[in-house]
């Protein structure tokens, strides 16, 4: 099964259908190049893959698991989307670095925020653990009893509801049957031989009606009897249970599980573990940032600000920043088109250098040579659809579609 599977992605802006059912798949470690003329929907597709836009239709699977389904609206709350987004990294055309932060902080910022969240979660877990551990046997028992009583009554309520529904359904069915029976009698009477005693007929009809009424009243009485006796049995059972619970509570110890000293010691222990977690997080984030900076050849710019860097350098920082969150798929939106030609090479070299068995990339590019050399698969997009796709050799050397051929001719003329 493919690593990434996109099925029938659709996106509209107002009346403008920008993605009209985009489907493709990608293996782990593959590089996909997306080419196509301006306005064809390439950026929109990348933004939809990163959930910066939410597709109106379609599905996305990653590593065999369904990550997104436009039809499942409940799954697409802001929080869930934020989590999903972490699977993807996006490098923008205009770099989009934070101008007020150094290179190092730009790279570590998102990870630091995530680490803080994680730390807070651990801290809350510890506090809850301490609360629980400080309770006496009696308190723990009381909590458990409360939960049990709650569960029992909830279950009873739902059983009552089911019984009432069943009763209503039975009565409804009976009413329909009774009405049909009355109608049959009345039909038979009116089509019967003339001269039958009308008064006699009315009497028979009225008797049947009365009988039916009684039958229904019996059903109702039966139901009410059962309901009331079940309620009485339940009251008795609950009373007994409460008495049992109270007796058990009497026997349970009121002494807190942790003495004041023990509690203090546990707290100190927790504090130490938390401090260690924090230090580890920091070390891990910094180490990672250093190694990414080395990877994009910018170790010496660690403490510079974006305005002190060339466009190519800024873009390389943006690449390091995207990699810092270990995305499953790294997307580039024309990473070199805002750069002077002499800076394009260094960025393309970095991207080419990222190609490995475990980094899966999608690159929207106007650099046809780069696409030819680096991509495993090429998609040509036009007017919101995939006009053609294949290996670079297939698409660039032997385009099947006239649109693709025209686009390639035009872009080679521009060079
Ligand atoms: N946020 C938006 N609101 C309204 N329309 C949008 C929005 N984003 C994109 N569009 C429209 O969607 C269409 C496709 O735009 P998109 O940016 O995806 O094209 P593209 O293939 O990336 O083009 P380019 O090669 O010029 O970058 C355009 O008609 C554009 O006007
Ligand atoms: Mg674009």
XYZ file of N, CA and C and ligand atoms in Angstrom, residues 13 16 18 36-45 53 93 333-334 366, ligand 1:
85
model
N -13.436 27.858 -3.970
C -13.483 29.163 -3.311
C -14.680 29.879 -3.906
N -15.622 29.303 -7.540
C -14.421 28.908 -8.266
C -13.944 27.519 -7.819
N -11.402 25.044 -7.637
C -9.959 25.108 -7.847
C -9.353 23.707 -7.936
N 2.988 22.874 -13.556
C 1.722 23.310 -14.153
C 1.658 24.812 -14.233
N 0.761 25.298 -15.071
C 0.737 26.738 -15.294
C 0.086 27.466 -14.125
N 0.311 28.754 -14.113
C -0.145 29.592 -13.015
C -1.668 29.497 -12.844
N -2.105 29.404 -11.587
C -3.541 29.363 -11.324
C -4.158 27.976 -11.454
N -3.326 26.970 -11.713
C -3.843 25.618 -11.917
C -4.266 24.912 -10.639
N -3.876 25.479 -9.486
C -4.301 24.893 -8.213
C -3.197 24.194 -7.440
N -1.941 24.392 -7.830
C -0.827 23.686 -7.182
C -0.675 24.104 -5.725
N -0.661 25.419 -5.496
C -0.522 25.906 -4.120
C -1.714 25.469 -3.277
N -2.897 25.566 -3.866
C -4.103 25.150 -3.139
C -3.997 23.670 -2.738
N -3.495 22.847 -3.634
C -3.338 21.421 -3.309
C -2.385 21.248 -2.121
N -5.865 24.746 4.322
C -7.229 24.824 3.797
C -7.854 23.462 4.043
N 7.122 29.683 -0.657
C 7.869 30.470 -1.637
C 8.589 31.653 -0.971
N 6.630 24.728 -1.857
C 5.856 25.462 -2.857
C 6.779 26.430 -3.586
N 7.223 26.044 -4.736
C 8.153 26.854 -5.532
C 9.228 27.469 -4.656
N 8.935 25.257 -10.761
C 9.042 25.697 -12.154
C 10.377 25.279 -12.741
N -7.754 31.832 -0.443
C -8.284 31.929 -1.671
N -9.469 32.533 -1.854
C -10.035 32.622 -3.093
N -9.477 32.108 -4.193
C -8.288 31.499 -4.088
C -7.629 31.377 -2.826
N -6.475 30.704 -3.017
C -6.409 30.444 -4.341
N -7.489 30.902 -4.976
C -7.751 30.759 -6.428
O -7.527 29.411 -6.768
C -6.952 29.303 -8.044
C -5.685 28.476 -7.964
O -4.700 29.150 -7.215
P -3.347 28.487 -6.775
O -2.600 29.487 -5.990
O -3.611 27.171 -6.157
O -2.638 28.247 -8.189
P -1.138 27.803 -8.505
O -1.226 26.629 -9.402
O -0.373 27.642 -7.257
O -0.574 29.046 -9.316
P 0.917 29.678 -9.357
O 1.717 28.823 -10.278
O 0.689 31.039 -9.914
O 1.432 29.714 -7.970
C -6.740 30.710 -8.518
O -7.811 31.011 -9.384
C -6.805 31.553 -7.278
O -7.314 32.820 -7.546
